[in-house]
Amino acid sequence: MLRRNRPFPRLLQLPLAGLAACTFASACGPARSEFKSPEAPALPTPKSSAPTDAAQDSALPSTDADANLEATAKARERLLQTLQKLSASGRFALGHEDATAYGVGWTEQADRSDVKSVCGSHPAVYGWDLFRIENGAAENGDGVDFDLMRQRIQEAHRRGGINTISWHVDNPVTRGDAWDTTAAVAYIVPGGSHHTLYRGYLDRVADFLDSCRGDAGELIPIVFRPFHEHTGSWFWWGKDHTTDRDFVALWRFTVDYLRKERGFPQLLFAFSPGGGELRTTQDYLFRYPGDAYVDVMGVDHYYDTDVKSLVRAVTVTVDAAQAHHKVAALTEFGIRDGLSDVTRPDWFSKNFFEPLVSHPTASRIAYALGWRNAGVDHCFLPYPGHQTAPDFERVCADGRLLLQRDFPL
């Protein structure tokens, strides 16, 4: 993804520990991770701070544990079946990062999104990012308050939409941002000097996910997409900054910790290399952690008029997904550097939608997620008044591109 152009907001510093107890984890029973590190020094486990009001509200009596587990399992299965239906249908859903949190010229307004303003419906897929939650921040690095994010995730779930979360996690060694490429992965895998710190990071993520519950108390199913674009080298977990072995160990530990130790069966994990580095399925499988650790095989691709690169990246992704019996998705896309006043008016039909939907393989994605609309100088889907808006509206009216109004399927 592209580096953000907004300064980070002021952070609310809290102790590095969980925000709330995971009632669902206790109901499921913790499971030991397969990773053992006898050489690691004995370090204290972070203590949980007092639960927040939001987390307390989400906590349910232990007598309801079985009902919650059943409701969560059903919600996860509905999400997986929806994704599978989409990927087999030759039509796909549209997504947008931070869609209902802010847009061009507005922020935090109820029931609003730039997609809805142009096309009459919210997108079907809602993208979010948890970066800076690991530090106990009140809002993420793009200024989205985590309480608001939780509310918007719940609203999307209530509508039948799909939530997906990425994590531009800060460098745990230097405490710099995700673009600080100082070596870090070897230090946070089991046995590493910063492993306990990283477990604390995951507890922060887990506490937020535990608070994201539906009306029946179910944990809201989420497509979680950590360590994305690892085929490039702009993040600290990228190609040139770690080894194959350590990257796979980090991925597997993260999945096992969230699923087994914290008891989160609602998560679908998305693997998403950068599209610019893909030519073959072998390229796609670079540092692939294994089928047991991946549910969605995605790709992130930014481009201008090079439509062939888009189709190639998506085709390689779909081929890999089909070979491994996974769902394929375009997990991030957009015109490089965002829309501008010189973007061709029919860019979305000619350079995005038609090349994908008319291709027998590339059309087999479940969804395509456009990046965020931070302002006129950093936006990736049209807003009212932009010269691409009329064309985008026509694309959204095509029955092969699904919006929130088309969900649940």
mmCIF file of C-alpha atoms in Angstrom, residues 22-30 60-66 68-69 213 262-263:
data_model
loop_
_atom_site.group_PDB
_atom_site.id
_atom_site.type_symbol
_atom_site.label_atom_id
_atom_site.label_comp_id
_atom_site.label_asym_id
_atom_site.label_seq_id
_atom_site.Cartn_x
_atom_site.Cartn_y
_atom_site.Cartn_z
ATOM 1 C CA CYS A 22 -11.259 -12.214 26.552
ATOM 2 C CA THR A 23 -14.408 -13.893 27.780
ATOM 3 C CA PHE A 24 -14.739 -15.867 24.574
ATOM 4 C CA ALA A 25 -11.206 -17.220 24.903
ATOM 5 C CA SER A 26 -11.945 -18.487 28.385
ATOM 6 C CA ALA A 27 -15.114 -20.109 27.102
ATOM 7 C CA CYS A 28 -13.287 -21.913 24.323
ATOM 8 C CA GLY A 29 -10.360 -22.890 26.523
ATOM 9 C CA PRO A 30 -6.797 -21.820 25.701
ATOM 10 C CA LEU A 60 -21.403 -11.995 28.083
ATOM 11 C CA PRO A 61 -22.133 -14.360 30.997
ATOM 12 C CA SER A 62 -20.234 -17.615 30.915
ATOM 13 C CA THR A 63 -23.529 -19.511 30.802
ATOM 14 C CA ASP A 64 -23.985 -18.108 27.310
ATOM 15 C CA ALA A 65 -20.627 -19.428 26.113
ATOM 16 C CA ASP A 66 -22.060 -22.310 24.089
ATOM 17 C CA ASN A 68 -21.979 -17.505 21.616
ATOM 18 C CA LEU A 69 -19.711 -20.155 20.166
ATOM 19 C CA ARG A 213 -19.687 -8.510 18.578
ATOM 20 C CA ARG A 262 -7.063 -16.264 22.422
ATOM 21 C CA GLY A 263 -9.813 -18.498 21.028
#
